[in-house]
Tab-separated table of C-alpha atoms in Angstrom:
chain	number	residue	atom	x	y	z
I	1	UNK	CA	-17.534	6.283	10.863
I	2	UNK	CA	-19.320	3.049	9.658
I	3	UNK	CA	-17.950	-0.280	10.847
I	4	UNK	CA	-15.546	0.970	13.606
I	5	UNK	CA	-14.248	4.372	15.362
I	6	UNK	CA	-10.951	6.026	15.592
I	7	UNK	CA	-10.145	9.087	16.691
I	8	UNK	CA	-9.113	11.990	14.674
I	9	UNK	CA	-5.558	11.433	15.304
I	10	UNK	CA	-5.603	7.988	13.947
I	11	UNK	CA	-7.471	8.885	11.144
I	12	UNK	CA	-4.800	11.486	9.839
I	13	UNK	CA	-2.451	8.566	10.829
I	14	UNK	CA	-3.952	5.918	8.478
I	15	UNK	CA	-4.229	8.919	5.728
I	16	UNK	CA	-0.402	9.947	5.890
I	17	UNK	CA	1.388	6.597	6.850
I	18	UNK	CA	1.229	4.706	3.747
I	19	UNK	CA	4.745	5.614	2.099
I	20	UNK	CA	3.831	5.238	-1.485
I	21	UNK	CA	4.927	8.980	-2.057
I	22	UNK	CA	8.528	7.703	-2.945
I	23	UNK	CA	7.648	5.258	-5.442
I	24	UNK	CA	4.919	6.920	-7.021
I	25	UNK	CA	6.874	9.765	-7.246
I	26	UNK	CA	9.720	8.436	-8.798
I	27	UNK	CA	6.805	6.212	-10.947
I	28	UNK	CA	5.528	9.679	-12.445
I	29	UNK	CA	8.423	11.005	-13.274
I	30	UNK	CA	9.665	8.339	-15.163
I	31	UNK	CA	6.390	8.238	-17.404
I	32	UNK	CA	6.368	12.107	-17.718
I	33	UNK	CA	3.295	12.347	-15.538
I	34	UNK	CA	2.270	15.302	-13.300
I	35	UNK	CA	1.238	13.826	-9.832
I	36	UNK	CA	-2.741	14.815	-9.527
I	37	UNK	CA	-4.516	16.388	-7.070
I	38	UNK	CA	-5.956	14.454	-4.375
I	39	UNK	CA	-8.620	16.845	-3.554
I	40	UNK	CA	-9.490	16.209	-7.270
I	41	UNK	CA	-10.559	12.917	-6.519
I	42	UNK	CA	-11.717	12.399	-3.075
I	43	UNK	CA	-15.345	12.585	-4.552
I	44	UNK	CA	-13.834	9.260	-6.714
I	45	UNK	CA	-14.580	6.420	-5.075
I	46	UNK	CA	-12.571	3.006	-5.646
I	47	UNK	CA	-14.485	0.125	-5.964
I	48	UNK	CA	-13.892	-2.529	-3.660
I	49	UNK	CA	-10.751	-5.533	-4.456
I	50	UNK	CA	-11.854	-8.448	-6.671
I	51	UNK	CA	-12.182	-11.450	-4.095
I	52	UNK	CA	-11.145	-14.710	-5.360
I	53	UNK	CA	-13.508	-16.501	-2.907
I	54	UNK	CA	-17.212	-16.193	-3.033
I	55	UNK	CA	-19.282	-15.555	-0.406
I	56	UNK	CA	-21.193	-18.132	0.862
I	57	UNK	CA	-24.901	-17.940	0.279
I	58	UNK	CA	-28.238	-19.158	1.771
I	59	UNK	CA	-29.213	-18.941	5.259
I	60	UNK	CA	-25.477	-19.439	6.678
I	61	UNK	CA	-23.759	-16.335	7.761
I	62	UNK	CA	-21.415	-14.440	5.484
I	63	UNK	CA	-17.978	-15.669	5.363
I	64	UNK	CA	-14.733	-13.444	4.717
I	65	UNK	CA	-13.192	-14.059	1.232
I	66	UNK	CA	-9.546	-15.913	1.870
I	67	UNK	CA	-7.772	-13.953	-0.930
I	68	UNK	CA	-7.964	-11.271	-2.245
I	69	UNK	CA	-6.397	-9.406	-5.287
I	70	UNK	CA	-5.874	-6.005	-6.087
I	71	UNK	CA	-7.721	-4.156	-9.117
I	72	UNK	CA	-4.750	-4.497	-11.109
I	73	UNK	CA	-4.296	-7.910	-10.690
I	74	UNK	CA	-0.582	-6.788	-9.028
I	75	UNK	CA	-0.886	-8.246	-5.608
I	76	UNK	CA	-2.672	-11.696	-4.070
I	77	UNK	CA	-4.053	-10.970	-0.191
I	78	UNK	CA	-4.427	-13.418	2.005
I	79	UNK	CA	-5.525	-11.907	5.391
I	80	UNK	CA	-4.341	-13.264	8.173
I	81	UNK	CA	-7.087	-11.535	10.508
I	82	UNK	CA	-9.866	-9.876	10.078
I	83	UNK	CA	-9.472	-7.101	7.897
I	84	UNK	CA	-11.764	-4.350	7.104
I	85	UNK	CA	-12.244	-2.915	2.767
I	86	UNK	CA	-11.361	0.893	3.309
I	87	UNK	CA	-11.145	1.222	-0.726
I	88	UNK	CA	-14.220	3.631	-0.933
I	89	UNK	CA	-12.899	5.986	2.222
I	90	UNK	CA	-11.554	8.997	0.870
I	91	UNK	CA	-10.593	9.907	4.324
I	92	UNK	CA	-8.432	6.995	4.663
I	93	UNK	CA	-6.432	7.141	1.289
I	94	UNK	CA	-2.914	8.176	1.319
I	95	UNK	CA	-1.964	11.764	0.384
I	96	UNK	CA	-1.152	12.192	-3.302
I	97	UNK	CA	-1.905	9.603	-4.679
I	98	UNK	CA	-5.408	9.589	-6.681
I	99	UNK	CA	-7.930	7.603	-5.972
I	100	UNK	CA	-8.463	5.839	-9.345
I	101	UNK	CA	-4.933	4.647	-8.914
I	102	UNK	CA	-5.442	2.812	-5.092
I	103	UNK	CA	-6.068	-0.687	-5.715
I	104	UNK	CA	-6.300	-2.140	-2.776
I	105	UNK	CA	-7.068	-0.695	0.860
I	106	UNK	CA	-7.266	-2.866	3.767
I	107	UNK	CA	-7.652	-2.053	7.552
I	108	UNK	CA	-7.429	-4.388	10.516
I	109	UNK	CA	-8.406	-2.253	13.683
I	110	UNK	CA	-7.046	-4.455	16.298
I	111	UNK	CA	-3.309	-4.239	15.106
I	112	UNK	CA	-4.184	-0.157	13.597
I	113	UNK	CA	-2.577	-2.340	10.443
I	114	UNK	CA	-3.239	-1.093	7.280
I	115	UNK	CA	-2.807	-2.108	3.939
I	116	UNK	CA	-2.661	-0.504	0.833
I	117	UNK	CA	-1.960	-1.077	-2.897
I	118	UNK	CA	-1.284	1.801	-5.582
I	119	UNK	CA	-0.856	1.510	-9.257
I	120	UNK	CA	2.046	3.908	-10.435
I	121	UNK	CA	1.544	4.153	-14.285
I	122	UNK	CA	3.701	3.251	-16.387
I	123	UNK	CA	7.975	3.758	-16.243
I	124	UNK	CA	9.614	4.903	-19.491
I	125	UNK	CA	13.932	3.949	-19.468
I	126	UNK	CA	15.835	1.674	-17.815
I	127	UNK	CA	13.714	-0.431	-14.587
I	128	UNK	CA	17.305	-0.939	-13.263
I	129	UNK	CA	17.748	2.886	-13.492
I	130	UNK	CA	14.354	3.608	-12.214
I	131	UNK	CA	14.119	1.029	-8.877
I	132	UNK	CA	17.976	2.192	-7.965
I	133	UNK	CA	16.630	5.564	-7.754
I	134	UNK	CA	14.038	4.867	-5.417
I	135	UNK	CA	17.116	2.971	-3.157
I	136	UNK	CA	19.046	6.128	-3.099
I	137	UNK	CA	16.017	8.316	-2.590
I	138	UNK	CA	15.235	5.776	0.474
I	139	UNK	CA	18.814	5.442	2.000
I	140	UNK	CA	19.006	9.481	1.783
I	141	UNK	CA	16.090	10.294	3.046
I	142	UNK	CA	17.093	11.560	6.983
I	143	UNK	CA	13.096	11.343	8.321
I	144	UNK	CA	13.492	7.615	7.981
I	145	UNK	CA	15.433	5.277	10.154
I	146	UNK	CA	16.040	1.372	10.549
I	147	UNK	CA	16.162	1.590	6.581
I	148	UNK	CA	16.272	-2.293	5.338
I	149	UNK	CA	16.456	-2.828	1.557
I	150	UNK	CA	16.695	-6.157	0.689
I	151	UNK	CA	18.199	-7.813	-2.869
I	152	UNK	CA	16.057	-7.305	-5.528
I	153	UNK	CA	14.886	-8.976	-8.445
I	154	UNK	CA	15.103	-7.215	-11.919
I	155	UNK	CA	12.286	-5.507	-11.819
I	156	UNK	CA	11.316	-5.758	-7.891
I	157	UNK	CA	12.655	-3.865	-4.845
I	158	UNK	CA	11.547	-4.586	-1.138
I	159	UNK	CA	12.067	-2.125	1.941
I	160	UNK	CA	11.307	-1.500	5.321
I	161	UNK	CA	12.033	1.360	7.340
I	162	UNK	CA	10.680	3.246	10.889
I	163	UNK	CA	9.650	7.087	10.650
I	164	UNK	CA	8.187	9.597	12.717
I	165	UNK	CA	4.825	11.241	12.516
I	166	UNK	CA	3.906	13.381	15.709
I	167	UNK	CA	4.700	11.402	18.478
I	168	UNK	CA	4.352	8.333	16.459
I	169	UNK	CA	6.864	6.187	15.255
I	170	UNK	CA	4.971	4.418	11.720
I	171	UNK	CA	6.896	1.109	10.736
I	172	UNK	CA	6.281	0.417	7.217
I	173	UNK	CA	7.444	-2.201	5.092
I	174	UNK	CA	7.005	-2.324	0.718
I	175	UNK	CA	7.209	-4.176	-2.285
I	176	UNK	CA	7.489	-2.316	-5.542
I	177	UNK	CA	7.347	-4.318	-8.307
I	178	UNK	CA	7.200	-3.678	-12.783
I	179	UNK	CA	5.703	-5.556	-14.660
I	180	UNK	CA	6.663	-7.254	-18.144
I	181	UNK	CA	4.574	-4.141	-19.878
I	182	UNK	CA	6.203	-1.436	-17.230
I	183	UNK	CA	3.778	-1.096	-15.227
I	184	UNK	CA	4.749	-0.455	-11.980
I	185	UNK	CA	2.850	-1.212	-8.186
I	186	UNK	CA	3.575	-0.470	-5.317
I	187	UNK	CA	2.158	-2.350	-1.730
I	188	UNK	CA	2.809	-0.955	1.588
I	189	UNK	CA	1.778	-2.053	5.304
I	190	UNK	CA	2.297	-0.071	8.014
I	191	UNK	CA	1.431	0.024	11.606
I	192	UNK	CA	2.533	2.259	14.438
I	193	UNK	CA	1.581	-0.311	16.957
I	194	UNK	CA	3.581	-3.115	15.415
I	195	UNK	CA	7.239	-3.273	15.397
I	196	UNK	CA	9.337	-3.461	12.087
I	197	UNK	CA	10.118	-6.877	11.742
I	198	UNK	CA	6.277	-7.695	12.948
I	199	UNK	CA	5.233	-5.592	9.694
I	200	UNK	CA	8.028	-7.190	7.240
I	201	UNK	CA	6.834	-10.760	8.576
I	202	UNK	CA	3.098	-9.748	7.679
I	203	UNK	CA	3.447	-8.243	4.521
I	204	UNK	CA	6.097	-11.162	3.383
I	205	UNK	CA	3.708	-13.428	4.694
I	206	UNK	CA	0.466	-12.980	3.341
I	207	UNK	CA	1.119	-10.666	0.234
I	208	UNK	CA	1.999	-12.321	-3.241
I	209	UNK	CA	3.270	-10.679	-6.652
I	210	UNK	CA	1.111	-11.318	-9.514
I	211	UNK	CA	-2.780	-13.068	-9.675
């Protein structure tokens, strides 16, 4: 694989351990959408986040864009290491989810951290209805443990939660968030080397709502 290597084990890792199945499930639904095939779409390939930064130019080397901000304008990232764009990697998207709807996919091999931003469509009804389904759809689900969901705003719910995957255990911690016109994103990172509150911190840390 170009720019680093992992083994096949981590690779099916960083494809499966981005939780966005639960809200985009409950995102689909709600707009009367069929979820699509993934193998539909690995030939799509996402185009890489809109940086806020240039690069710099002339004879001095390249330097590393200090936000960055998902397709959808959703989500402000401002890395806090080096991370790696992993937008165009099929191999690397999550599961279910199409490609066309990943908005942001960052990797940062030293901490096997990954980030990753999905747009949802659109919700139809009630957002109260709609993000207190995706609570009880969280606190019920029995493959997840150290579940943390946090107040929420109106239309924003945030949660954190430790599951297994092999002989893994995948900490993972989310924003969901709708926007004014219904729109609804979702943001995940997750890390099996990290611990749970080391995952919260980052994502809390360097991930803003909104451009």
């Amino acid at each position: 694989m170009p720019f680093f290597l992992i083994s096949h084990k981590d690779n099916d890792y960083m494809k499966k351990s981005i939780t966005l199945i639960i809200a985009s499930a409950l995102a689909l639904a709600a707009c009367g959408q069929a979820p699509q095939q993934n193998a539909a779409n690995n030939s799509a390939s996402a185009t890489s986040a809109a940086s806020s930064a240039e690069l710099s130019t002339g004879a001095a080397p390249a330097v590393e864009p200090t936000v960055l901000t998902s397709k959808d304008n959703a989500f402000r990232f401002n890395p806090d290491a080096s991370f790696t764009d992993k937008s165009s990697e099929s191999s690397l998207q999550p599961q279910d989810v199409a490609a066309d709807s990943i908005t942001l996919l960052q990797y940062d091999e030293n901490r096997n951290l990954t980030l990753t931003a999905v747009q949802n469509g659109k919700a139809k009804g009630e957002v109260p209805a709609l993000l207190g389904k995706i609570k009880t759809q969280l606190q019920g689900d029995k493959a997840l443990s150290n579940v943390v969901i946090d107040d929420t705003a109106d239309r924003r719910i945030d949660y954190r939660f430790v599951r297994k995957d092999k002989d893994q255990n995948i900490a993972e911690s989310c924003f969901t968030v709708v926007a004014s016109d219904n729109s609804i994103a979702t943001i995940c990172a997750s890390s099996s080397d990290m611990s749970l509150d080391d995952v919260h911190d980052f994502l809390t840390r360097t991930v803003k709502v909104g451009a």
